[in-house]
Coordinates of C-alpha atoms in Angstrom, one line a residue:
M1250 CA 53.4 10.0 -116.5
S1251 CA 53.6 10.9 -112.7
T1252 CA 56.2 9.6 -110.3
A1253 CA 55.6 8.6 -106.6
I1254 CA 58.7 8.4 -104.3
L1255 CA 58.3 6.2 -101.3
T1256 CA 60.6 7.4 -98.5
G1257 CA 61.1 5.3 -95.4
P1258 CA 61.2 1.6 -94.4
P1259 CA 59.0 -0.7 -96.5
V1260 CA 55.9 -2.3 -95.0
A1261 CA 55.2 -5.9 -95.9
G1262 CA 51.8 -6.7 -97.4
S1263 CA 50.9 -3.0 -97.8
P1264 CA 48.5 -2.3 -100.8
L1265 CA 50.0 1.2 -101.1
E1266 CA 52.2 0.6 -104.2
A1267 CA 49.2 -1.0 -106.0
D1268 CA 47.0 2.0 -105.1
L1269 CA 49.6 4.4 -106.4
R1270 CA 49.9 2.5 -109.7
T1271 CA 46.1 2.5 -109.9
L1272 CA 46.3 6.3 -109.8
G1273 CA 48.8 6.3 -112.6
F1274 CA 52.1 6.7 -110.7
D1275 CA 55.4 5.1 -111.5
V1276 CA 56.6 4.0 -108.0
R1277 CA 60.2 4.5 -106.9
T1278 CA 61.7 3.9 -103.4
A1279 CA 64.2 5.9 -101.4
N1280 CA 65.9 4.9 -98.2
D1281 CA 66.3 8.4 -96.8
A1282 CA 65.7 12.1 -97.5
A1283 CA 69.0 12.5 -99.5
S1284 CA 68.2 9.6 -101.9
A1285 CA 64.6 10.9 -102.2
A1286 CA 66.0 14.3 -103.2
E1287 CA 68.2 12.6 -105.9
L1288 CA 65.2 10.8 -107.3
L1289 CA 63.2 14.0 -107.4
A1290 CA 66.0 15.7 -109.4
A1291 CA 66.0 12.8 -111.9
V1292 CA 62.3 13.2 -112.7
P1293 CA 61.6 15.4 -115.8
A1294 CA 60.6 18.9 -114.8
Q1295 CA 57.2 18.6 -116.6
E1296 CA 56.0 15.7 -114.5
R1297 CA 54.0 15.6 -111.3
V1298 CA 55.9 14.1 -108.3
A1299 CA 54.4 12.6 -105.2
V1300 CA 56.2 11.8 -101.9
V1301 CA 54.5 9.1 -99.9
D1302 CA 55.4 7.5 -96.6
P1303 CA 55.4 3.7 -97.0
R1304 CA 53.5 3.5 -93.6
F1305 CA 50.6 5.4 -95.1
V1306 CA 47.2 3.8 -94.3
G1307 CA 44.1 5.3 -95.8
H1308 CA 41.4 5.2 -98.4
L1309 CA 42.3 5.2 -102.1
H1310 CA 40.1 8.2 -102.6
A1311 CA 42.1 10.1 -100.0
L1312 CA 45.2 9.5 -102.1
R1313 CA 43.3 10.4 -105.2
L1314 CA 42.3 13.8 -103.7
A1315 CA 45.8 14.5 -102.5
L1316 CA 47.8 13.3 -105.5
T1317 CA 45.8 13.7 -108.6
D1318 CA 43.7 16.9 -108.3
P1319 CA 45.0 19.2 -111.1
R1320 CA 43.7 22.4 -109.6
F1321 CA 46.4 22.9 -107.0
P1322 CA 50.2 23.2 -107.6
A1323 CA 50.7 21.3 -104.4
A1324 CA 48.5 19.2 -102.1
A1325 CA 48.8 17.0 -99.1
V1326 CA 47.2 14.7 -96.6
P1327 CA 49.0 13.1 -93.6
G1328 CA 51.6 10.8 -95.1
A1329 CA 51.4 11.9 -98.7
L1330 CA 52.0 15.1 -100.7
T1331 CA 52.3 16.0 -104.4
A1332 CA 53.9 18.8 -106.4
Q1333 CA 53.0 19.7 -110.0
P1334 CA 55.6 21.3 -112.2
A1335 CA 54.8 24.8 -110.8
A1336 CA 55.7 23.7 -107.3
R1337 CA 58.6 21.3 -108.1
A1338 CA 61.2 24.0 -107.3
A1339 CA 59.6 24.7 -104.0
L1340 CA 59.6 20.9 -103.2
A1341 CA 63.3 20.7 -104.1
R1342 CA 64.1 23.6 -101.8
A1343 CA 62.1 21.9 -99.0
F1344 CA 64.3 18.8 -99.4
G1345 CA 67.4 21.1 -99.3
R1346 CA 66.4 22.6 -96.0
I1347 CA 66.2 19.2 -94.2
P1348 CA 69.2 19.1 -91.8
V1349 CA 71.3 16.0 -91.3
G1350 CA 73.2 14.7 -88.4
A1351 CA 72.5 14.0 -84.7
G1352 CA 69.3 15.3 -83.3
T1353 CA 67.4 15.6 -86.6
A1354 CA 65.8 12.2 -86.7
H1355 CA 62.4 13.6 -85.7
L1356 CA 62.4 15.7 -88.9
T1357 CA 62.8 12.7 -91.2
D1358 CA 60.9 10.1 -89.2
V1359 CA 57.7 11.3 -91.0
L1360 CA 59.4 13.1 -93.9
T1361 CA 56.2 13.9 -95.7
D1362 CA 54.9 16.0 -92.8
T1363 CA 58.2 17.9 -92.6
L1364 CA 58.1 18.6 -96.4
T1365 CA 54.4 19.7 -96.1
E1366 CA 55.1 22.2 -93.4
S1367 CA 58.0 23.6 -95.4
L1368 CA 55.8 24.0 -98.5
D1369 CA 53.1 25.6 -96.4
R1370 CA 55.5 28.2 -95.1
E1371 CA 56.8 29.0 -98.6
E1372 CA 53.2 29.9 -99.8
T1373 CA 53.3 27.8 -102.9
G1374 CA 49.5 27.4 -102.9
L1375 CA 49.6 24.2 -100.9
H1376 CA 46.1 22.6 -100.6
R1377 CA 45.5 20.6 -97.5
V1378 CA 42.7 18.1 -98.4
E1379 CA 39.6 18.2 -96.2
L1380 CA 39.2 14.5 -95.5
G1381 CA 35.9 14.4 -93.7
S1382 CA 35.1 10.8 -93.1
L1383 CA 38.0 9.5 -95.1
V1384 CA 41.1 8.1 -93.4
A1385 CA 44.7 9.1 -94.2
T1386 CA 47.4 8.6 -91.5
V1387 CA 50.9 7.3 -91.0
A1388 CA 50.8 4.2 -88.8
L1389 CA 54.1 4.0 -86.8
T1390 CA 53.3 0.8 -84.9
P1391 CA 51.5 -2.4 -85.7
A1392 CA 48.7 -1.5 -83.3
Q1393 CA 48.2 1.9 -85.0
R1394 CA 48.2 0.2 -88.4
E1395 CA 45.5 -2.3 -87.3
D1396 CA 43.3 0.6 -85.9
A1397 CA 43.8 2.6 -89.1
R1398 CA 42.8 -0.4 -91.2
E1399 CA 39.6 -0.9 -89.2
A1400 CA 38.8 2.8 -89.6
V1401 CA 39.3 2.4 -93.4
A1402 CA 37.1 -0.6 -93.5
A1403 CA 34.3 1.2 -91.6
V1404 CA 33.9 3.9 -94.3
D1405 CA 32.6 3.2 -97.8
D1406 CA 34.9 5.5 -99.9
E1407 CA 32.7 4.8 -103.0
A1408 CA 29.7 6.3 -101.2
V1409 CA 31.9 9.3 -100.2
R1410 CA 32.9 9.8 -103.9
L1411 CA 29.2 9.8 -104.9
R1412 CA 28.3 12.3 -102.2
T1413 CA 31.2 14.6 -102.8
A1414 CA 30.4 14.6 -106.5
V1415 CA 27.5 16.9 -105.8
K1416 CA 28.0 20.6 -105.3
S1417 CA 27.7 21.7 -101.7
R1418 CA 25.7 24.8 -102.7
D1419 CA 23.1 24.4 -105.3
G1420 CA 19.5 25.3 -106.1
F1421 CA 16.5 23.5 -104.6
F1422 CA 15.4 21.8 -107.9
T1423 CA 18.9 20.6 -108.7
T1424 CA 19.5 19.4 -105.1
Y1425 CA 16.3 17.4 -104.7
C1426 CA 15.1 16.6 -108.2
I1427 CA 18.3 16.1 -110.2
S1428 CA 21.3 15.3 -108.1
P1429 CA 19.9 12.2 -106.3
Y1430 CA 20.1 10.2 -109.5
S1431 CA 22.5 12.2 -111.8
R1432 CA 25.4 11.3 -109.5
Y1433 CA 24.9 7.7 -110.5
L1434 CA 24.8 8.7 -114.1
A1435 CA 28.1 10.4 -113.5
R1436 CA 29.6 7.2 -112.0
W1437 CA 28.3 5.2 -115.0
C1438 CA 30.0 7.7 -117.3
A1439 CA 33.3 7.4 -115.3
R1440 CA 33.3 3.6 -115.5
R1441 CA 33.0 3.8 -119.3
G1442 CA 35.8 6.3 -119.7
L1443 CA 33.6 9.2 -120.7
T1444 CA 35.0 12.7 -119.9
P1445 CA 33.2 15.7 -118.5
N1446 CA 33.7 17.6 -121.8
Q1447 CA 32.0 14.8 -123.7
V1448 CA 29.0 14.9 -121.4
T1449 CA 28.9 18.7 -121.7
T1450 CA 28.9 18.4 -125.5
A1451 CA 26.1 15.8 -125.3
S1452 CA 24.1 18.3 -123.1
L1453 CA 24.6 20.9 -125.8
L1454 CA 23.4 18.6 -128.6
T1455 CA 20.4 17.6 -126.6
A1456 CA 19.4 21.2 -126.0
L1457 CA 19.9 22.0 -129.7
I1458 CA 17.6 19.2 -130.6
A1459 CA 15.1 20.6 -128.1
A1460 CA 15.3 24.0 -129.8
G1461 CA 14.7 22.3 -133.1
C1462 CA 11.6 20.6 -131.7
A1463 CA 10.3 23.9 -130.3
A1464 CA 10.9 25.5 -133.7
T1465 CA 8.3 23.1 -135.3
G1466 CA 5.5 25.2 -133.6
T1467 CA 3.4 22.1 -132.9
R1468 CA 2.1 20.9 -129.5
G1469 CA 4.0 17.6 -129.9
G1470 CA 7.1 19.5 -130.7
F1471 CA 6.7 21.7 -127.6
I1472 CA 6.2 18.7 -125.4
A1473 CA 9.3 17.0 -126.8
A1474 CA 11.2 20.2 -126.4
G1475 CA 10.3 20.5 -122.8
F1476 CA 11.3 16.9 -122.0
L1477 CA 14.6 17.2 -123.9
L1478 CA 15.5 20.5 -122.2
L1479 CA 15.1 18.8 -118.8
F1480 CA 17.2 15.9 -120.0
S1481 CA 19.8 18.4 -121.2
F1482 CA 19.9 19.9 -117.7
V1483 CA 20.4 16.4 -116.2
L1484 CA 23.5 16.0 -118.4
D1485 CA 24.5 19.5 -117.5
C1486 CA 24.6 18.5 -113.8
T1487 CA 26.2 15.2 -114.7
D1488 CA 29.3 16.8 -116.3
G1489 CA 30.3 18.7 -113.2
Q1490 CA 29.6 15.7 -111.0
L1491 CA 31.7 13.5 -113.3
A1492 CA 34.5 16.0 -113.0
R1493 CA 34.3 15.9 -109.2
Y1494 CA 33.8 12.1 -109.0
S1495 CA 36.9 11.4 -111.2
L1496 CA 38.8 14.6 -110.5
Q1497 CA 38.9 15.5 -114.2
Y1498 CA 39.0 19.2 -113.7
S1499 CA 40.1 21.6 -116.4
T1500 CA 40.0 25.2 -117.3
M1501 CA 38.5 24.3 -120.7
G1502 CA 35.9 22.2 -119.0
A1503 CA 34.7 25.1 -116.8
W1504 CA 34.7 27.4 -119.9
L1505 CA 32.8 24.9 -122.0
D1506 CA 30.3 24.3 -119.3
A1507 CA 29.6 28.0 -118.8
T1508 CA 29.5 29.0 -122.5
F1509 CA 27.5 26.0 -123.5
D1510 CA 24.9 26.8 -120.9
R1511 CA 24.4 30.2 -122.5
A1512 CA 24.4 28.6 -126.0
K1513 CA 21.8 26.1 -125.0
E1514 CA 19.5 28.7 -123.4
Y1515 CA 19.8 31.2 -126.2
A1516 CA 19.4 28.6 -128.9
Y1517 CA 16.2 27.4 -127.1
Y1518 CA 14.9 31.0 -127.0
A1519 CA 15.4 31.2 -130.7
G1520 CA 13.7 27.9 -131.2
L1521 CA 10.7 29.1 -129.2
A1522 CA 10.6 32.3 -131.3
L1523 CA 10.7 30.4 -134.5
G1524 CA 8.0 28.0 -133.3
A1525 CA 5.8 31.0 -132.3
A1526 CA 6.3 32.5 -135.7
R1527 CA 5.0 29.4 -137.4
G1528 CA 1.8 29.9 -135.4
G1529 CA 1.6 33.5 -136.4
D1530 CA 2.9 35.1 -133.2
D1531 CA 6.0 37.3 -133.3
V1532 CA 7.9 37.0 -130.0
W1533 CA 11.4 37.8 -131.2
A1534 CA 11.5 41.0 -129.2
L1535 CA 10.6 39.0 -126.1
A1536 CA 13.3 36.4 -126.9
L1537 CA 15.9 39.1 -127.3
G1538 CA 14.6 40.9 -124.1
A1539 CA 15.1 37.6 -122.2
M1540 CA 18.6 37.2 -123.5
V1541 CA 19.5 40.8 -122.6
L1542 CA 18.0 40.5 -119.1
M1543 CA 19.8 37.2 -118.4
T1544 CA 23.1 38.5 -119.7
C1545 CA 22.9 41.7 -117.7
R1546 CA 22.1 39.6 -114.6
H1547 CA 25.2 37.6 -115.0
V1548 CA 27.3 40.6 -115.6
V1549 CA 26.1 42.0 -112.3
D1550 CA 27.1 38.7 -110.6
F1551 CA 30.5 38.6 -112.3
S1552 CA 31.3 42.3 -111.6
F1553 CA 30.3 42.1 -108.0
N1554 CA 32.3 39.0 -107.4
E1555 CA 35.4 40.3 -109.1
A1556 CA 35.2 43.6 -107.3
N1557 CA 35.2 41.8 -104.0
H1558 CA 37.3 38.8 -104.9
D1559 CA 40.3 39.9 -102.8
A1560 CA 38.9 42.8 -100.8
T1561 CA 40.9 43.3 -97.7
A1562 CA 38.0 43.6 -95.3
N1563 CA 34.4 42.5 -95.1
T1564 CA 32.5 44.3 -92.3
S1565 CA 29.1 44.7 -94.0
P1566 CA 26.1 44.5 -91.7
T1567 CA 24.2 43.1 -94.7
A1568 CA 26.6 40.2 -95.0
A1569 CA 26.3 39.6 -91.3
L1570 CA 22.5 39.5 -91.6
S1571 CA 22.8 37.1 -94.5
G1572 CA 25.1 34.8 -92.4
K1573 CA 22.5 34.8 -89.6
L1574 CA 19.7 33.9 -92.1
D1575 CA 21.9 31.0 -93.3
S1576 CA 21.5 29.4 -89.9
V1577 CA 17.7 29.1 -90.5
G1578 CA 17.3 26.3 -92.9
W1579 CA 14.2 27.3 -94.8
T1580 CA 15.5 30.8 -95.5
V1581 CA 18.5 29.4 -97.3
W1582 CA 16.3 27.5 -99.8
V1583 CA 13.9 30.4 -100.2
R1584 CA 16.7 32.9 -101.0
R1585 CA 18.3 30.4 -103.4
M1586 CA 15.0 30.0 -105.3
I1587 CA 14.2 33.7 -105.4
V1588 CA 17.2 34.3 -107.6
L1589 CA 15.8 31.8 -110.1
P1590 CA 19.0 29.7 -110.6
I1591 CA 19.5 27.7 -113.7
G1592 CA 17.7 24.6 -112.4
E1593 CA 14.5 26.4 -111.4
R1594 CA 14.7 28.5 -114.5
W1595 CA 15.0 25.6 -116.9
A1596 CA 12.3 23.6 -115.1
M1597 CA 9.9 26.5 -115.5
I1598 CA 10.8 27.0 -119.1
A1599 CA 10.4 23.2 -119.9
V1600 CA 7.0 22.9 -118.1
L1601 CA 5.6 26.1 -119.6
T1602 CA 6.8 25.1 -123.1
A1603 CA 5.0 21.8 -122.9
F1604 CA 1.7 23.2 -121.6
T1605 CA 1.4 26.8 -122.7
T1606 CA 2.7 29.0 -125.5
P1607 CA 6.1 30.6 -126.3
R1608 CA 4.7 34.1 -125.4
I1609 CA 3.7 32.9 -122.0
V1610 CA 7.1 31.3 -121.5
F1611 CA 8.8 34.6 -122.2
Y1612 CA 6.5 36.6 -120.1
A1613 CA 7.1 34.3 -117.1
L1614 CA 10.8 34.3 -117.8
L1615 CA 11.0 38.1 -118.0
I1616 CA 9.0 38.7 -114.9
G1617 CA 10.8 36.1 -112.9
C1618 CA 14.3 37.2 -113.9
A1619 CA 13.4 40.9 -113.4
L1620 CA 12.3 40.2 -109.8
A1621 CA 15.4 38.1 -109.2
A1622 CA 17.6 40.8 -110.7
C1623 CA 16.1 43.4 -108.4
Y1624 CA 16.5 41.3 -105.4
T1625 CA 20.2 40.3 -106.0
T1626 CA 21.2 43.8 -107.2
A1627 CA 19.6 45.6 -104.3
G1628 CA 21.3 43.2 -101.8
R1629 CA 24.7 43.8 -103.4
V1630 CA 24.3 47.5 -103.5
L1631 CA 23.5 47.5 -99.7
R1632 CA 26.5 45.3 -99.0
S1633 CA 28.8 47.6 -101.0
L1634 CA 27.5 50.7 -99.3
T1635 CA 27.7 49.3 -95.8
R1636 CA 31.1 47.5 -96.0
R1637 CA 34.4 49.0 -95.4
A1638 CA 36.9 47.5 -97.7
R1639 CA 39.9 48.5 -99.7
R1640 CA 39.6 47.4 -103.3
T1641 CA 42.8 46.1 -104.9
D1642 CA 44.5 46.9 -108.2
R1643 CA 43.6 43.4 -109.4
A1644 CA 39.9 44.0 -108.8
A1645 CA 40.1 47.4 -110.5
Q1646 CA 41.7 45.8 -113.6
A1647 CA 39.1 43.1 -113.7
L1648 CA 36.3 45.6 -113.7
A1649 CA 38.1 47.6 -116.4
D1650 CA 38.4 44.5 -118.5
L1651 CA 34.7 43.7 -118.0
A1652 CA 33.8 47.2 -119.1
D1653 CA 35.0 46.3 -122.6
S1654 CA 35.9 49.8 -123.5
G1655 CA 37.1 50.4 -127.0
P1656 CA 39.5 52.9 -128.7
L1657 CA 37.1 55.8 -128.4
A1658 CA 36.4 55.4 -124.7
E1659 CA 40.2 54.9 -124.1
L1660 CA 40.9 58.2 -125.9
I1661 CA 38.3 60.0 -123.9
A1662 CA 39.5 58.4 -120.7
G1663 CA 43.1 59.4 -121.4
R1664 CA 42.1 63.1 -121.8
A1665 CA 39.9 63.0 -118.6
R1666 CA 42.4 61.1 -116.5
G1667 CA 43.3 62.8 -113.3
R1668 CA 39.9 64.4 -112.9
G1669 CA 37.6 63.1 -110.2
R1670 CA 38.5 61.1 -107.2
T1671 CA 39.1 57.3 -107.1
G1672 CA 36.6 55.6 -104.8
S1673 CA 33.8 58.2 -105.4
F1674 CA 30.5 57.5 -107.1
L1675 CA 31.6 59.3 -110.2
A1676 CA 32.3 56.2 -112.3
P1677 CA 28.9 54.4 -111.8
V1678 CA 27.0 57.8 -112.2
M1679 CA 28.8 58.4 -115.5
A1680 CA 28.2 54.9 -116.7
F1681 CA 24.5 55.1 -115.8
L1682 CA 24.2 58.4 -117.6
S1683 CA 26.0 57.0 -120.6
A1684 CA 23.4 54.2 -120.9
A1685 CA 20.4 56.3 -119.7
V1686 CA 20.9 59.2 -122.2
L1687 CA 21.1 56.8 -125.1
L1688 CA 18.2 54.6 -124.0
V1689 CA 15.8 57.4 -123.2
W1690 CA 16.5 58.9 -126.6
V1691 CA 16.0 55.7 -128.7
I1692 CA 13.0 54.5 -126.7
F1693 CA 11.0 57.8 -126.7
Q1694 CA 12.1 59.5 -129.9
D1695 CA 9.6 59.2 -132.7
D1696 CA 12.4 58.3 -135.2
P1697 CA 15.5 56.9 -133.5
T1698 CA 17.0 55.9 -136.8
S1699 CA 18.3 59.4 -137.5
W1700 CA 21.6 61.2 -137.5
L1701 CA 20.5 62.9 -134.2
T1702 CA 20.8 59.5 -132.6
V1703 CA 24.4 59.3 -133.8
G1704 CA 25.1 62.6 -131.9
V1705 CA 23.5 61.1 -128.8
A1706 CA 25.7 58.0 -129.2
V1707 CA 28.8 60.3 -129.3
C1708 CA 27.6 61.9 -126.1
S1709 CA 27.1 58.5 -124.6
A1710 CA 30.7 57.5 -125.6
L1711 CA 32.0 60.7 -123.9
L1712 CA 30.3 59.8 -120.7
A1713 CA 31.5 56.2 -120.9
G1714 CA 35.1 57.4 -121.3
A1715 CA 34.7 59.6 -118.2
A1716 CA 33.4 56.6 -116.3
V1717 CA 36.6 54.6 -116.8
A1718 CA 39.1 57.5 -116.6
R1719 CA 40.1 56.5 -113.0
P1720 CA 40.8 53.1 -111.5
L1721 CA 37.5 51.4 -110.6
K1722 CA 38.0 51.0 -106.9
G1723 CA 34.8 52.7 -105.6
A1724 CA 32.1 51.0 -103.5
L1725 CA 29.7 50.8 -106.5
D1726 CA 32.1 50.7 -109.4
W1727 CA 31.2 47.1 -110.1
L1728 CA 28.0 48.6 -111.6
V1729 CA 29.9 50.1 -114.5
P1730 CA 30.1 47.0 -116.7
P1731 CA 26.3 46.1 -116.2
F1732 CA 25.3 49.7 -117.1
F1733 CA 27.4 49.5 -120.3
R1734 CA 25.9 46.0 -121.2
A1735 CA 22.4 47.3 -120.7
G1736 CA 23.0 50.4 -122.8
E1737 CA 24.5 48.4 -125.7
Y1738 CA 22.1 45.5 -125.8
V1739 CA 18.9 47.4 -125.3
T1740 CA 19.9 50.0 -127.9
I1741 CA 20.3 47.2 -130.5
L1742 CA 17.0 45.7 -129.5
V1743 CA 15.1 49.0 -129.7
L1744 CA 16.6 50.1 -133.0
A1745 CA 15.9 46.7 -134.6
A1746 CA 12.3 46.7 -133.3
R1747 CA 11.7 50.3 -134.5
T1748 CA 12.7 49.4 -138.1
D1749 CA 9.5 47.3 -138.3
V1750 CA 11.2 44.9 -140.8
P1751 CA 10.5 41.2 -140.2
G1752 CA 14.1 40.1 -140.2
A1753 CA 15.6 42.9 -138.1
L1754 CA 14.9 41.4 -134.7
P1755 CA 16.3 38.0 -135.5
A1756 CA 19.4 39.7 -136.9
A1757 CA 19.7 41.8 -133.7
Y1758 CA 19.3 38.6 -131.7
G1759 CA 22.3 37.1 -133.5
L1760 CA 24.4 40.2 -133.0
V1761 CA 23.7 40.4 -129.3
A1762 CA 24.4 36.7 -129.0
A1763 CA 27.8 37.2 -130.6
V1764 CA 28.7 40.2 -128.4
A1765 CA 27.4 38.4 -125.3
Y1766 CA 29.7 35.4 -126.1
H1767 CA 32.6 37.8 -126.2
H1768 CA 31.6 39.2 -122.8
Y1769 CA 31.2 35.7 -121.2
D1770 CA 34.6 34.7 -122.7
T1771 CA 36.2 37.7 -121.0
V1772 CA 34.7 36.6 -117.7
Y1773 CA 36.0 33.1 -117.9
R1774 CA 39.5 34.2 -119.0
I1775 CA 39.6 36.3 -115.9
R1776 CA 38.3 33.5 -113.7
G1777 CA 40.9 31.2 -115.1
G1778 CA 43.7 33.5 -114.1
T1779 CA 44.8 34.3 -117.6
G1780 CA 43.5 37.9 -117.8
A1781 CA 41.2 39.5 -120.3
P1782 CA 41.2 38.9 -124.1
P1783 CA 44.1 40.7 -126.0
R1784 CA 43.6 44.4 -126.5
W1785 CA 43.7 43.9 -130.3
L1786 CA 40.6 41.9 -130.1
V1787 CA 38.8 44.4 -128.0
R1788 CA 39.8 47.2 -130.4
A1789 CA 38.9 45.1 -133.4
T1790 CA 35.4 44.6 -132.0
G1791 CA 35.1 48.3 -131.3
G1792 CA 34.4 48.1 -127.6
H1793 CA 30.8 48.7 -126.4
E1794 CA 30.8 52.4 -127.3
G1795 CA 32.3 51.8 -130.8
R1796 CA 29.7 49.1 -131.6
I1797 CA 26.9 51.5 -130.5
L1798 CA 28.3 54.2 -132.7
V1799 CA 28.6 51.9 -135.7
I1800 CA 25.0 50.6 -135.2
T1801 CA 23.5 54.1 -134.9
V1802 CA 25.3 55.2 -138.1
L1803 CA 24.1 52.1 -140.0
A1804 CA 20.5 52.8 -138.7
A1805 CA 20.7 56.4 -139.9
A1806 CA 22.4 55.8 -143.2
L1807 CA 20.6 52.7 -144.5
S1808 CA 17.0 51.8 -145.3
P1809 CA 15.2 49.4 -142.9
S1810 CA 15.9 46.4 -145.1
G1811 CA 19.6 47.6 -145.6
F1812 CA 19.9 48.0 -141.8
T1813 CA 18.7 44.4 -141.3
I1814 CA 21.3 43.1 -143.8
A1815 CA 24.0 45.2 -142.1
L1816 CA 23.1 43.8 -138.7
T1817 CA 23.3 40.3 -140.0
A1818 CA 26.7 40.9 -141.6
L1819 CA 28.0 42.5 -138.4
A1820 CA 26.7 39.6 -136.3
V1821 CA 28.5 37.1 -138.6
A1822 CA 31.7 39.1 -138.6
L1823 CA 31.8 39.6 -134.9
A1824 CA 30.9 35.9 -134.2
L1825 CA 33.7 34.6 -136.4
L1826 CA 36.2 37.1 -134.9
V1827 CA 35.5 36.3 -131.3
L1828 CA 34.9 32.6 -131.8
I1829 CA 38.1 32.0 -133.7
E1830 CA 40.2 33.9 -131.1
S1831 CA 38.4 32.2 -128.2
I1832 CA 38.8 28.7 -129.5
R1833 CA 42.5 29.4 -130.3
F1834 CA 43.0 30.6 -126.8
W1835 CA 41.2 27.9 -124.9
V1836 CA 42.7 25.1 -126.9
S1837 CA 46.3 26.4 -126.3
S1838 CA 45.7 27.8 -122.8
Q1839 CA 47.9 26.7 -119.9
A1840 CA 45.6 28.2 -117.3
P1841 CA 45.3 26.3 -114.0
A1842 CA 42.3 23.9 -113.8
V1843 CA 39.1 25.2 -112.2
H1844 CA 35.7 23.8 -111.4
D1845 CA 32.9 24.2 -109.0
E1846 CA 33.5 22.5 -105.7
G1847 CA 31.7 19.5 -104.4
E1848 CA 30.9 18.8 -100.7
P1849 CA 33.7 18.1 -98.2
A1850 CA 34.5 14.4 -98.0

């Protein structure tokens, strides 16, 4: 239950109270600031409270945006504001600062505006809603009320809701081929009481059915798989649009949306590999390579964004050039398509599945994603080298969490701490060498499943520990996590492929999928403001260097068939460990709600 306090003289015939009840508020009235403060104190601390001027005139959706959005501790439009439990104390203090007596009438005439200014000064995370074409105002005279009502009538707030349900920045395929009709599907879902998480789950189930169709290995199965994959993507767009249309944001929703996207894509790759195998073509190495490349691309994105999330300056000439290019319409779409976002990627996969073979699908995917990765990574390296910014402790901690260093790297880092200079290129160089030494050995050695490889893995761990011995505040330190991911994933791929046992690559595929899930889970915990997974979980999984060492020992100590069984067992154990902890966390998490933004109203 939420409570709305109307403060001020009542307005006869106003639909305001009915609108507030439509939004789920219990409406109470107060004659002045003092009585409003008493009502506020009587509301249970765990409830949301809104303070609304009875003279408010505006669209219902303007009230919805200001009073029901769960992402912000406090939000306001002219004439109305809300405070969630986290901001209730600040609102009480704002009431307490309102003076009484002669000469203070101007502060209580529009009490909501005075409270809003007070909350803004207190830095409570107050969100001022961008109204766009919507109307929200306090009408002090009958003439103002009439003008405001005419302005409200002139704008179709339902059309505004549909338009703002669509992300303001999306790919070409999504913007022009999916969103024009998926927004209406989102409204249909909202009117039937469906939640974004239910639509997200439906998208996952559709993609899993598509993967099953692809696994049949028949042309009819491939055609059905392509169609179902596209429909799954329509539902994937719909869940976010439903969240924005009905303001049903949640941290779990954002996490489900992101992790289910990866689950859908990787399950589909596995379906294609199984379908190809039915036709006598072994493409498991290509499927695993596509998973590795995609995950490393995302780690680059996450690491760069976290490193620059709260940088105190942004003077990069590269960023300035990008801003200039944004003013030329066609370059915006070209640059968005070059990076092969999920819409373009899934459309390509679906069409090629229907009309070609799984091998061609994976070749196209690997080439396209490799080009996109080169483009985005090169641009980010240039931005990092040309900008002058001071990285914060928060950014350094986020990168350290994304590095996923285990006990061995921690021990080495502790012994190496104090050597080297924070902000230099030492960390990315050490991380690159850690991955490169290991990969060059396992790729070019005649027999990488030997005890010599274990020694090389130990050297790799030493370099990895040196990479994280100092706070990751350098210009290119965001490259450390991607280097570690590439070293670990590709090592697993190569060792499995070199065993030349039919089940080794599928087992490696499952192991990399489990580890990648752990890494995505880390990202979304950080994004949700709850920090990285607990250290016991990171230590229990061994960290990236510990897993590499275990896998090289297994490869050296066991026969090829035994190594395959060990990979399978390790994949199952890691999957159960990270899934159980992840589900426990997200079900009980009290993280603030997050979700992608729609367009301004």
